[in-house]
mmCIF file of C-alpha atoms and ligand atoms in Angstrom:
data_model
loop_
_atom_site.group_PDB
_atom_site.id
_atom_site.type_symbol
_atom_site.label_atom_id
_atom_site.label_comp_id
_atom_site.label_asym_id
_atom_site.label_seq_id
_atom_site.Cartn_x
_atom_site.Cartn_y
_atom_site.Cartn_z
ATOM 1 C CA UNK A 17 -41.127 -77.023 171.520
ATOM 2 C CA UNK A 18 -40.153 -76.705 167.860
ATOM 3 C CA UNK A 19 -40.223 -79.768 165.593
ATOM 4 C CA UNK A 20 -38.157 -78.058 162.930
ATOM 5 C CA UNK A 21 -34.662 -79.334 162.106
ATOM 6 C CA UNK A 22 -31.878 -77.078 160.897
ATOM 7 C CA UNK A 23 -29.654 -77.447 157.846
ATOM 8 C CA UNK A 24 -26.222 -75.828 158.027
ATOM 9 C CA UNK A 25 -23.112 -75.508 155.896
ATOM 10 C CA UNK A 26 -19.904 -76.034 157.822
ATOM 11 C CA UNK A 27 -16.215 -75.794 156.993
ATOM 12 C CA UNK A 28 -14.610 -79.244 156.768
ATOM 13 C CA UNK A 29 -11.140 -78.234 155.598
ATOM 14 C CA UNK A 30 -9.137 -75.071 155.107
ATOM 15 C CA UNK A 31 -8.918 -74.301 151.373
ATOM 16 C CA UNK A 32 -5.499 -74.574 149.786
ATOM 17 C CA UNK A 33 -5.524 -71.768 147.217
ATOM 18 C CA UNK A 34 -8.780 -71.668 145.252
ATOM 19 C CA UNK A 35 -11.830 -72.722 147.252
ATOM 20 C CA UNK A 36 -13.196 -76.185 146.381
ATOM 21 C CA UNK A 37 -16.777 -77.340 146.794
ATOM 22 C CA UNK A 38 -15.673 -80.128 149.143
ATOM 23 C CA UNK A 39 -14.137 -77.648 151.577
ATOM 24 C CA UNK A 40 -17.734 -77.439 152.850
ATOM 25 C CA UNK A 41 -20.357 -79.914 153.986
ATOM 26 C CA UNK A 42 -24.119 -79.538 154.166
ATOM 27 C CA UNK A 43 -25.425 -80.992 157.433
ATOM 28 C CA UNK A 44 -29.096 -81.922 157.508
ATOM 29 C CA UNK A 45 -31.241 -82.690 160.552
ATOM 30 C CA UNK A 46 -29.334 -80.534 163.003
ATOM 31 C CA UNK A 47 -31.403 -80.222 166.162
ATOM 32 C CA UNK A 48 -32.692 -76.753 167.047
ATOM 33 C CA UNK A 49 -32.687 -76.128 170.812
ATOM 34 C CA UNK A 50 -35.776 -74.782 172.545
ATOM 35 C CA UNK A 51 -35.942 -70.995 172.769
ATOM 36 C CA UNK A 52 -34.967 -69.301 176.015
ATOM 37 C CA UNK A 53 -36.394 -66.011 177.254
ATOM 38 C CA UNK A 54 -35.347 -63.122 175.025
ATOM 39 C CA UNK A 55 -34.580 -65.333 172.016
ATOM 40 C CA UNK A 56 -36.174 -65.530 168.559
ATOM 41 C CA UNK A 57 -36.056 -68.253 165.926
ATOM 42 C CA UNK A 58 -35.550 -66.925 162.416
ATOM 43 C CA UNK A 59 -36.054 -68.784 159.160
ATOM 44 C CA UNK A 60 -33.550 -67.460 156.642
ATOM 45 C CA UNK A 61 -34.907 -66.494 153.235
ATOM 46 C CA UNK A 62 -31.865 -64.886 151.589
ATOM 47 C CA UNK A 63 -28.130 -65.424 152.183
ATOM 48 C CA UNK A 64 -25.464 -62.919 151.204
ATOM 49 C CA UNK A 65 -22.475 -64.548 149.487
ATOM 50 C CA UNK A 66 -19.326 -62.451 149.879
ATOM 51 C CA UNK A 67 -15.698 -62.596 148.738
ATOM 52 C CA UNK A 68 -14.581 -61.230 152.126
ATOM 53 C CA UNK A 69 -15.543 -64.596 153.676
ATOM 54 C CA UNK A 70 -12.593 -66.230 151.892
ATOM 55 C CA UNK A 71 -9.754 -65.010 154.185
ATOM 56 C CA UNK A 72 -11.720 -66.281 157.196
ATOM 57 C CA UNK A 73 -11.531 -69.850 155.849
ATOM 58 C CA UNK A 74 -7.749 -69.945 156.277
ATOM 59 C CA UNK A 75 -6.235 -71.538 159.364
ATOM 60 C CA UNK A 76 -4.555 -68.283 160.325
ATOM 61 C CA UNK A 77 -5.459 -64.808 159.162
ATOM 62 C CA UNK A 78 -3.784 -61.571 160.169
ATOM 63 C CA UNK A 79 -6.789 -59.264 159.787
ATOM 64 C CA UNK A 80 -9.930 -61.245 160.603
ATOM 65 C CA UNK A 81 -11.080 -64.030 162.931
ATOM 66 C CA UNK A 82 -10.726 -67.466 161.259
ATOM 67 C CA UNK A 83 -13.787 -69.734 161.077
ATOM 68 C CA UNK A 84 -12.946 -72.991 162.909
ATOM 69 C CA UNK A 85 -13.329 -76.413 161.246
ATOM 70 C CA UNK A 86 -16.823 -77.763 161.894
ATOM 71 C CA UNK A 87 -18.354 -74.299 162.327
ATOM 72 C CA UNK A 88 -21.128 -72.725 160.297
ATOM 73 C CA UNK A 89 -19.789 -70.277 157.719
ATOM 74 C CA UNK A 90 -20.692 -66.771 158.816
ATOM 75 C CA UNK A 91 -22.448 -64.224 156.686
ATOM 76 C CA UNK A 92 -25.307 -61.769 156.521
ATOM 77 C CA UNK A 93 -28.850 -62.984 155.966
ATOM 78 C CA UNK A 94 -32.443 -61.829 155.976
ATOM 79 C CA UNK A 95 -35.356 -63.924 157.108
ATOM 80 C CA UNK A 96 -38.672 -64.158 158.913
ATOM 81 C CA UNK A 97 -39.251 -64.644 162.635
ATOM 82 C CA UNK A 98 -41.053 -67.954 163.154
ATOM 83 C CA UNK A 99 -41.035 -68.100 166.964
ATOM 84 C CA UNK A 100 -40.414 -65.338 169.464
ATOM 85 C CA UNK A 101 -39.718 -65.109 173.174
ATOM 86 C CA UNK A 102 -38.643 -61.480 172.769
ATOM 87 C CA UNK A 103 -41.476 -58.908 173.053
ATOM 88 C CA UNK A 104 -39.730 -56.673 170.472
ATOM 89 C CA UNK A 105 -40.263 -59.241 167.693
ATOM 90 C CA UNK A 106 -43.395 -60.967 166.437
ATOM 91 C CA UNK A 107 -43.660 -64.018 164.181
ATOM 92 C CA UNK A 108 -43.851 -62.746 160.612
ATOM 93 C CA UNK A 109 -41.394 -59.856 161.152
ATOM 94 C CA UNK A 110 -38.673 -59.631 158.483
ATOM 95 C CA UNK A 111 -35.232 -59.168 160.020
ATOM 96 C CA UNK A 112 -31.595 -58.708 159.057
ATOM 97 C CA UNK A 113 -28.915 -60.594 160.992
ATOM 98 C CA UNK A 114 -25.493 -62.195 160.863
ATOM 99 C CA UNK A 115 -26.642 -65.779 160.973
ATOM 100 C CA UNK A 116 -24.513 -67.460 158.318
ATOM 101 C CA UNK A 117 -25.038 -70.283 155.844
ATOM 102 C CA UNK A 118 -27.942 -72.087 157.499
ATOM 103 C CA UNK A 119 -31.718 -72.326 157.299
ATOM 104 C CA UNK A 120 -32.627 -71.429 160.876
ATOM 105 C CA UNK A 121 -30.955 -69.201 163.412
ATOM 106 C CA UNK A 122 -31.601 -68.414 167.053
ATOM 107 C CA UNK A 123 -30.906 -64.774 167.853
ATOM 108 C CA UNK A 124 -30.411 -63.785 171.475
ATOM 109 C CA UNK A 125 -31.094 -60.479 173.227
ATOM 110 C CA UNK A 126 -27.366 -59.688 172.952
ATOM 111 C CA UNK A 127 -27.461 -59.959 169.138
ATOM 112 C CA UNK A 128 -26.539 -56.371 168.283
ATOM 113 C CA UNK A 129 -26.912 -56.842 164.549
ATOM 114 C CA UNK A 130 -30.492 -58.199 164.596
ATOM 115 C CA UNK A 131 -32.918 -55.568 163.341
ATOM 116 C CA UNK A 132 -36.244 -55.288 161.544
ATOM 117 C CA UNK A 133 -36.077 -54.355 157.868
ATOM 118 C CA UNK A 134 -37.144 -50.828 156.890
ATOM 119 C CA UNK A 135 -40.352 -50.386 154.935
ATOM 120 C CA UNK A 136 -39.852 -50.209 151.172
ATOM 121 C CA UNK A 137 -41.648 -51.190 148.016
ATOM 122 C CA UNK A 138 -38.361 -52.594 146.656
ATOM 123 C CA UNK A 139 -37.522 -56.325 146.991
ATOM 124 C CA UNK A 140 -36.237 -57.176 150.482
ATOM 125 C CA UNK A 141 -33.018 -58.631 149.053
ATOM 126 C CA UNK A 142 -31.697 -55.065 148.601
ATOM 127 C CA UNK A 143 -30.850 -55.116 152.317
ATOM 128 C CA UNK A 144 -28.089 -57.622 151.526
ATOM 129 C CA UNK A 145 -26.844 -55.722 148.482
ATOM 130 C CA UNK A 146 -27.069 -52.040 147.574
ATOM 131 C CA UNK A 147 -28.578 -51.109 150.969
ATOM 132 C CA UNK A 148 -26.468 -53.673 152.842
ATOM 133 C CA UNK A 149 -22.758 -54.034 153.429
ATOM 134 C CA UNK A 150 -21.938 -53.710 149.722
ATOM 135 C CA UNK A 151 -23.797 -50.416 149.285
ATOM 136 C CA UNK A 152 -22.425 -49.056 152.556
ATOM 137 C CA UNK A 153 -18.839 -49.924 151.600
ATOM 138 C CA UNK A 154 -19.378 -48.021 148.336
ATOM 139 C CA UNK A 155 -21.020 -45.104 150.130
ATOM 140 C CA UNK A 156 -18.476 -44.624 152.928
ATOM 141 C CA UNK A 157 -15.448 -45.417 150.760
ATOM 142 C CA UNK A 158 -16.565 -42.747 148.300
ATOM 143 C CA UNK A 159 -18.079 -40.135 150.639
ATOM 144 C CA UNK A 160 -15.589 -40.332 153.511
ATOM 145 C CA UNK A 161 -12.302 -41.161 151.755
ATOM 146 C CA UNK A 162 -12.440 -40.512 148.003
ATOM 147 C CA UNK A 163 -14.767 -37.467 148.097
ATOM 148 C CA UNK A 164 -15.167 -37.301 144.294
ATOM 149 C CA UNK A 165 -15.890 -33.958 142.722
ATOM 150 C CA UNK A 166 -16.962 -32.656 139.367
ATOM 151 C CA UNK A 167 -14.044 -32.961 136.947
ATOM 152 C CA UNK A 168 -12.324 -35.809 138.819
ATOM 153 C CA UNK A 169 -11.421 -38.972 136.928
ATOM 154 C CA UNK A 170 -12.576 -41.888 139.076
ATOM 155 C CA UNK A 171 -11.639 -45.509 138.348
ATOM 156 C CA UNK A 172 -13.506 -48.387 140.021
ATOM 157 C CA UNK A 173 -12.393 -52.031 139.858
ATOM 158 C CA UNK A 174 -14.813 -55.004 140.009
ATOM 159 C CA UNK A 175 -17.152 -52.409 138.506
ATOM 160 C CA UNK A 176 -19.942 -54.855 137.620
ATOM 161 C CA UNK A 177 -19.962 -56.294 141.152
ATOM 162 C CA UNK A 178 -22.040 -55.431 144.205
ATOM 163 C CA UNK A 179 -19.738 -52.780 145.700
ATOM 164 C CA UNK A 180 -18.148 -51.484 142.495
ATOM 165 C CA UNK A 181 -21.426 -50.897 140.662
ATOM 166 C CA UNK A 182 -22.725 -48.673 143.485
ATOM 167 C CA UNK A 183 -19.367 -46.933 144.037
ATOM 168 C CA UNK A 184 -19.169 -45.871 140.394
ATOM 169 C CA UNK A 185 -22.737 -44.596 140.324
ATOM 170 C CA UNK A 186 -22.118 -42.522 143.479
ATOM 171 C CA UNK A 187 -19.093 -40.932 141.783
ATOM 172 C CA UNK A 188 -21.219 -40.209 138.690
ATOM 173 C CA UNK A 189 -23.806 -38.503 140.901
ATOM 174 C CA UNK A 190 -20.981 -36.294 142.225
ATOM 175 C CA UNK A 191 -20.184 -35.180 138.666
ATOM 176 C CA UNK A 192 -17.003 -37.203 138.144
ATOM 177 C CA UNK A 193 -15.854 -38.900 134.926
ATOM 178 C CA UNK A 194 -16.101 -42.573 135.861
ATOM 179 C CA UNK A 195 -14.202 -45.473 134.337
ATOM 180 C CA UNK A 196 -14.950 -49.054 135.380
ATOM 181 C CA UNK A 197 -12.641 -52.043 135.220
ATOM 182 C CA UNK A 198 -14.332 -55.425 134.782
ATOM 183 C CA UNK A 199 -13.708 -58.893 133.377
ATOM 184 C CA UNK A 200 -14.952 -59.313 129.809
ATOM 185 C CA UNK A 201 -16.835 -57.391 127.131
ATOM 186 C CA UNK A 202 -20.313 -58.318 128.390
ATOM 187 C CA UNK A 203 -19.645 -56.940 131.857
ATOM 188 C CA UNK A 204 -18.050 -53.808 130.397
ATOM 189 C CA UNK A 205 -21.111 -53.165 128.192
ATOM 190 C CA UNK A 206 -23.358 -53.567 131.239
ATOM 191 C CA UNK A 207 -21.249 -51.093 133.243
ATOM 192 C CA UNK A 208 -21.494 -48.415 130.540
ATOM 193 C CA UNK A 209 -24.917 -49.048 128.988
ATOM 194 C CA UNK A 210 -26.918 -49.911 132.105
ATOM 195 C CA UNK A 211 -25.015 -48.402 135.034
ATOM 196 C CA UNK A 212 -24.080 -45.225 133.152
ATOM 197 C CA UNK A 213 -20.292 -45.208 133.684
ATOM 198 C CA UNK A 214 -18.439 -43.123 131.066
ATOM 199 C CA UNK A 215 -16.187 -46.009 130.019
ATOM 200 C CA UNK A 216 -15.159 -49.493 131.085
ATOM 201 C CA UNK A 217 -11.944 -51.390 130.465
ATOM 202 C CA UNK A 218 -11.626 -55.191 130.323
ATOM 203 C CA UNK A 219 -8.709 -56.205 132.551
ATOM 204 C CA UNK A 220 -8.614 -59.633 130.877
ATOM 205 C CA UNK A 221 -7.849 -58.092 127.454
ATOM 206 C CA UNK A 222 -4.263 -58.431 126.205
ATOM 207 C CA UNK A 223 -4.008 -54.651 125.756
ATOM 208 C CA UNK A 224 -5.587 -53.739 129.119
ATOM 209 C CA UNK A 225 -2.841 -51.276 130.005
ATOM 210 C CA UNK A 226 -3.191 -49.462 126.671
ATOM 211 C CA UNK A 227 -6.978 -49.373 126.977
ATOM 212 C CA UNK A 228 -6.792 -47.968 130.503
ATOM 213 C CA UNK A 229 -4.368 -45.253 129.422
ATOM 214 C CA UNK A 230 -6.701 -44.368 126.545
ATOM 215 C CA UNK A 231 -9.724 -44.218 128.864
ATOM 216 C CA UNK A 232 -7.876 -41.901 131.309
ATOM 217 C CA UNK A 233 -5.702 -39.618 129.146
ATOM 218 C CA UNK A 234 -5.407 -37.035 131.932
ATOM 219 C CA UNK A 235 -4.594 -39.531 134.662
ATOM 220 C CA UNK A 236 -6.625 -40.807 137.604
ATOM 221 C CA UNK A 237 -7.734 -38.757 140.635
ATOM 222 C CA UNK A 238 -9.575 -41.491 142.543
ATOM 223 C CA UNK A 239 -9.095 -45.242 142.412
ATOM 224 C CA UNK A 240 -11.699 -47.301 144.304
ATOM 225 C CA UNK A 241 -9.769 -50.498 144.995
ATOM 226 C CA UNK A 242 -11.655 -53.802 145.080
ATOM 227 C CA UNK A 243 -9.244 -56.262 143.475
ATOM 228 C CA UNK A 244 -5.528 -55.562 144.060
ATOM 229 C CA UNK A 245 -2.796 -57.467 142.185
ATOM 230 C CA UNK A 246 -1.977 -56.751 138.559
ATOM 231 C CA UNK A 247 -4.883 -54.317 138.089
ATOM 232 C CA UNK A 248 -3.564 -52.078 140.904
ATOM 233 C CA UNK A 249 -0.094 -52.046 139.393
ATOM 234 C CA UNK A 250 -1.394 -50.688 136.085
ATOM 235 C CA UNK A 251 -3.705 -48.171 137.759
ATOM 236 C CA UNK A 252 -0.835 -46.952 139.979
ATOM 237 C CA UNK A 253 1.115 -45.808 136.910
ATOM 238 C CA UNK A 254 -1.654 -43.375 135.989
ATOM 239 C CA UNK A 255 -2.422 -41.834 139.395
ATOM 240 C CA UNK A 256 -2.225 -38.031 139.502
ATOM 241 C CA UNK A 257 -0.538 -36.145 142.359
ATOM 242 C CA UNK A 258 -2.899 -35.980 145.322
ATOM 243 C CA UNK A 259 -4.938 -38.985 144.190
ATOM 244 C CA UNK A 260 -7.198 -40.733 146.711
ATOM 245 C CA UNK A 261 -7.402 -44.528 146.927
ATOM 246 C CA UNK A 262 -10.038 -46.029 149.224
ATOM 247 C CA UNK A 263 -8.896 -49.624 149.674
ATOM 248 C CA UNK A 264 -12.098 -51.606 149.994
ATOM 249 C CA UNK A 265 -10.816 -55.067 149.073
ATOM 250 C CA UNK A 266 -8.228 -57.205 147.385
ATOM 251 C CA UNK A 267 -10.249 -60.046 145.857
ATOM 252 C CA UNK A 268 -7.600 -61.169 143.348
ATOM 253 C CA UNK A 269 -5.356 -62.124 146.290
ATOM 254 C CA UNK A 270 -7.877 -63.879 148.552
ATOM 255 C CA UNK A 271 -7.084 -67.333 147.153
ATOM 256 C CA UNK A 272 -3.320 -66.761 147.454
ATOM 257 C CA UNK A 273 -1.591 -68.081 150.539
ATOM 258 C CA UNK A 274 0.440 -65.600 152.583
ATOM 259 C CA UNK A 275 0.174 -62.538 154.747
ATOM 260 C CA UNK A 276 -2.600 -60.433 153.241
ATOM 261 C CA UNK A 277 -1.928 -57.592 155.646
ATOM 262 C CA UNK A 278 1.653 -57.055 154.545
ATOM 263 C CA UNK A 279 0.897 -57.471 150.857
ATOM 264 C CA UNK A 280 -2.327 -55.430 150.884
ATOM 265 C CA UNK A 281 -2.889 -52.672 148.297
ATOM 266 C CA UNK A 282 -2.607 -49.903 150.911
ATOM 267 C CA UNK A 283 1.029 -50.910 151.488
ATOM 268 C CA UNK A 284 1.673 -51.171 147.774
ATOM 269 C CA UNK A 285 0.250 -47.692 147.133
ATOM 270 C CA UNK A 286 2.082 -46.233 150.163
ATOM 271 C CA UNK A 287 5.383 -47.491 148.712
ATOM 272 C CA UNK A 288 4.981 -45.507 145.459
ATOM 273 C CA UNK A 289 7.365 -42.567 144.946
ATOM 274 C CA UNK A 290 4.460 -40.117 144.713
ATOM 275 C CA UNK A 291 2.166 -41.920 147.157
ATOM 276 C CA UNK A 292 -1.568 -41.233 146.939
ATOM 277 C CA UNK A 293 -3.793 -41.037 150.014
ATOM 278 C CA UNK A 294 -4.474 -44.798 150.225
ATOM 279 C CA UNK A 295 -6.699 -45.825 153.104
ATOM 280 C CA UNK A 296 -7.820 -49.344 153.907
ATOM 281 C CA UNK A 297 -11.238 -49.394 155.527
ATOM 282 C CA UNK A 298 -13.724 -51.795 157.015
ATOM 283 C CA UNK A 299 -17.254 -50.575 156.594
ATOM 284 C CA UNK A 300 -18.040 -51.460 160.216
ATOM 285 C CA UNK A 301 -15.902 -48.509 161.334
ATOM 286 C CA UNK A 302 -18.883 -46.344 160.365
ATOM 287 C CA UNK A 303 -21.426 -48.601 162.130
ATOM 288 C CA UNK A 304 -23.030 -45.705 163.991
ATOM 289 C CA UNK A 305 -23.584 -43.880 160.686
ATOM 290 C CA UNK A 306 -25.464 -46.737 159.001
ATOM 291 C CA UNK A 307 -28.821 -44.917 159.331
ATOM 292 C CA UNK A 308 -27.321 -42.114 157.187
ATOM 293 C CA UNK A 309 -26.010 -44.450 154.466
ATOM 294 C CA UNK A 310 -29.112 -46.637 154.428
ATOM 295 C CA UNK A 311 -31.481 -43.695 154.040
ATOM 296 C CA UNK A 312 -29.345 -42.160 151.285
ATOM 297 C CA UNK A 313 -28.941 -45.453 149.389
ATOM 298 C CA UNK A 314 -32.606 -46.397 149.693
ATOM 299 C CA UNK A 315 -33.686 -43.004 148.327
ATOM 300 C CA UNK A 316 -31.170 -43.177 145.470
ATOM 301 C CA UNK A 317 -32.416 -46.634 144.475
ATOM 302 C CA UNK A 318 -36.107 -45.775 144.839
ATOM 303 C CA UNK A 319 -35.612 -42.702 142.661
ATOM 304 C CA UNK A 320 -33.736 -44.730 140.021
ATOM 305 C CA UNK A 321 -30.473 -42.784 140.439
ATOM 306 C CA UNK A 322 -28.714 -45.976 141.491
ATOM 307 C CA UNK A 323 -29.371 -49.178 139.593
ATOM 308 C CA UNK A 324 -28.464 -52.616 140.833
ATOM 309 C CA UNK A 325 -28.446 -56.205 139.711
ATOM 310 C CA UNK A 326 -28.457 -59.539 141.539
ATOM 311 C CA UNK A 327 -27.258 -63.033 140.678
ATOM 312 C CA UNK A 328 -29.506 -65.473 142.505
ATOM 313 C CA UNK A 329 -28.901 -69.184 143.166
ATOM 314 C CA UNK A 330 -31.663 -71.211 144.804
ATOM 315 C CA UNK A 331 -31.293 -73.677 147.676
ATOM 316 C CA UNK A 332 -28.802 -74.100 150.516
ATOM 317 C CA UNK A 333 -26.980 -76.838 148.603
ATOM 318 C CA UNK A 334 -26.036 -74.219 145.967
ATOM 319 C CA UNK A 335 -24.159 -72.001 148.441
ATOM 320 C CA UNK A 336 -20.644 -73.472 147.920
ATOM 321 C CA UNK A 337 -21.067 -73.124 144.144
ATOM 322 C CA UNK A 338 -22.314 -69.542 144.480
ATOM 323 C CA UNK A 339 -19.294 -68.775 146.665
ATOM 324 C CA UNK A 340 -16.644 -70.312 144.407
ATOM 325 C CA UNK A 341 -18.212 -68.603 141.366
ATOM 326 C CA UNK A 342 -17.429 -65.181 142.874
ATOM 327 C CA UNK A 343 -13.729 -65.815 142.346
ATOM 328 C CA UNK A 344 -14.135 -66.500 138.642
ATOM 329 C CA UNK A 345 -16.481 -63.557 138.168
ATOM 330 C CA UNK A 346 -19.674 -65.451 137.258
ATOM 331 C CA UNK A 347 -21.763 -62.920 139.197
ATOM 332 C CA UNK A 348 -23.263 -59.684 137.940
ATOM 333 C CA UNK A 349 -23.940 -57.431 140.913
ATOM 334 C CA UNK A 350 -24.789 -58.941 144.285
ATOM 335 C CA UNK A 351 -24.344 -62.707 144.673
ATOM 336 C CA UNK A 352 -27.259 -64.164 146.669
ATOM 337 C CA UNK A 353 -28.774 -67.504 147.560
ATOM 338 C CA UNK A 354 -32.532 -67.723 147.993
ATOM 339 C CA UNK A 355 -33.930 -70.354 150.358
ATOM 340 C CA UNK A 356 -37.423 -71.734 149.668
HETATM 341 P P1 LIG B 428 -18.334 -58.587 143.710
HETATM 342 O O1 LIG B 428 -17.536 -57.464 143.143
HETATM 343 O O2 LIG B 428 -19.809 -58.578 143.518
HETATM 344 O O3 LIG B 428 -17.803 -59.989 143.211
HETATM 345 C C1 LIG B 428 -16.427 -60.238 143.137
HETATM 346 C C2 LIG B 428 -15.892 -59.814 141.749
HETATM 347 O O4 LIG B 428 -14.508 -59.739 141.831
HETATM 348 C C3 LIG B 428 -16.174 -60.836 140.662
HETATM 349 O O5 LIG B 428 -17.440 -60.688 140.089
HETATM 350 C C4 LIG B 428 -15.056 -60.562 139.670
HETATM 351 O O6 LIG B 428 -15.482 -59.599 138.719
HETATM 352 C C5 LIG B 428 -13.971 -59.905 140.537
HETATM 353 N N1 LIG B 428 -12.798 -60.778 140.615
HETATM 354 C C6 LIG B 428 -12.750 -62.054 141.084
HETATM 355 N N2 LIG B 428 -11.499 -62.527 140.983
HETATM 356 C C7 LIG B 428 -10.751 -61.531 140.432
HETATM 357 C C8 LIG B 428 -9.383 -61.409 140.069
HETATM 358 N N3 LIG B 428 -8.524 -62.424 140.257
HETATM 359 N N4 LIG B 428 -8.950 -60.239 139.542
HETATM 360 C C9 LIG B 428 -9.807 -59.211 139.355
HETATM 361 N N5 LIG B 428 -11.128 -59.274 139.657
HETATM 362 C C10 LIG B 428 -11.577 -60.420 140.203
HETATM 363 O O7 LIG B 428 -18.017 -58.681 145.265
HETATM 364 P P2 LIG B 428 -18.313 -57.564 146.342
HETATM 365 O O8 LIG B 428 -19.041 -58.198 147.463
HETATM 366 O O9 LIG B 428 -18.887 -56.370 145.663
HETATM 367 O O10 LIG B 428 -16.857 -57.233 146.881
HETATM 368 C C11 LIG B 428 -15.962 -56.424 146.130
HETATM 369 C C12 LIG B 428 -14.752 -56.112 147.007
HETATM 370 O O11 LIG B 428 -15.183 -55.347 148.147
HETATM 371 C C13 LIG B 428 -14.074 -57.360 147.570
HETATM 372 O O12 LIG B 428 -12.695 -57.144 147.575
HETATM 373 C C14 LIG B 428 -14.609 -57.427 148.993
HETATM 374 O O13 LIG B 428 -13.757 -58.113 149.861
HETATM 375 C C15 LIG B 428 -14.696 -55.944 149.319
HETATM 376 N N6 LIG B 428 -15.581 -55.560 150.415
HETATM 377 C C16 LIG B 428 -15.026 -54.822 151.402
HETATM 378 C C17 LIG B 428 -15.815 -54.328 152.431
HETATM 379 C C18 LIG B 428 -15.168 -53.467 153.461
HETATM 380 O O14 LIG B 428 -15.764 -53.231 154.516
HETATM 381 N N7 LIG B 428 -13.977 -52.978 153.199
HETATM 382 C C19 LIG B 428 -17.182 -54.650 152.452
HETATM 383 C C20 LIG B 428 -17.723 -55.421 151.420
HETATM 384 C C21 LIG B 428 -16.903 -55.865 150.397
HETATM 385 P P3 LIG B 428 -14.903 -59.636 137.199
HETATM 386 O O15 LIG B 428 -15.764 -60.606 136.454
HETATM 387 O O16 LIG B 428 -15.034 -58.237 136.779
HETATM 388 O O17 LIG B 428 -13.506 -60.129 137.315
#
């Protein structure tokens, strides 16, 4: 029998607009049940903190399953097996799973997501970032929808973030001219100087529209959509005929009340007089192809073709802060919480 106690972060109220720290509560001393046959107990080491969790905190959501009051906030994690009653896993194995904002997690035999981490000399946290959901969203959005080619002008929003940074670098590898959009001069310098984009435009600048037009004098062939709202409206005015718009996310709208489905960027782009190919996607639709994306991304990172950055907070009590900070852009690259 285990003597360990769990700590979990649960939802205590549905956020009204911007998420507040007291929408969550940290519960300590939560009893961990004894393992049954086929189960493993995992101690989480790294938590992925994601903007796409925000819509799930609302009471009703059109596109995703809401998280009920009192429940642990869901999310991807990596950790170490500490007890096992499943012959496929041994204490000490590092695993990836969907265990959420908590220290310990019991995975059952039915847990389809649970898997051992691949061997790599890179830090294990990459499996929550550029070789996790963020990298895969960039990979499939670019390779399966946008299909950038040499000579294309590709614009990527939230370009300094986890998905955007990888998406832009994939387009560069395909020979495209790549323009990022990010909040502030420091992020824009990072996007150009460190990630190798051709240009980056600060959407918070008063002359954003003028700067974007100057950065894309021949229009835009691909727009990788991460943010929606005002940024999309300006980008839309520069789209060339036949443009492709993979709609990955809509982060500027996540704190707004209302029907996200109806007001999503794919509907906005579809309503334009010369509508581009705008396709909303969820990365899980390519679940069976994850081995392909993971191998490609891992190789590209190991060879230095794709660079990445992480913003790391330490301790479970920092999770609500790390989450709210995503919506004011305090992160560079993948937002993570490390548990010690
Ligand atoms: P991220 O880009 O690392 O972090 C979020 C960034 O969004 C912030 O750093 C901030 O950057 C920007 N932002 C926040 N509020 C904004 C606003 N009001 N207007 C414009 N930009 C704003 O997060 P991520 O995990 O990589 O996610 C990026 C997008 O991909 C999100 O929309 C997410 O939901 C989506 N996503 C979709 C899938 C899928 O399967 N479709 C999978 C993963 C992620 P600045 O400082 O530059 O403003």
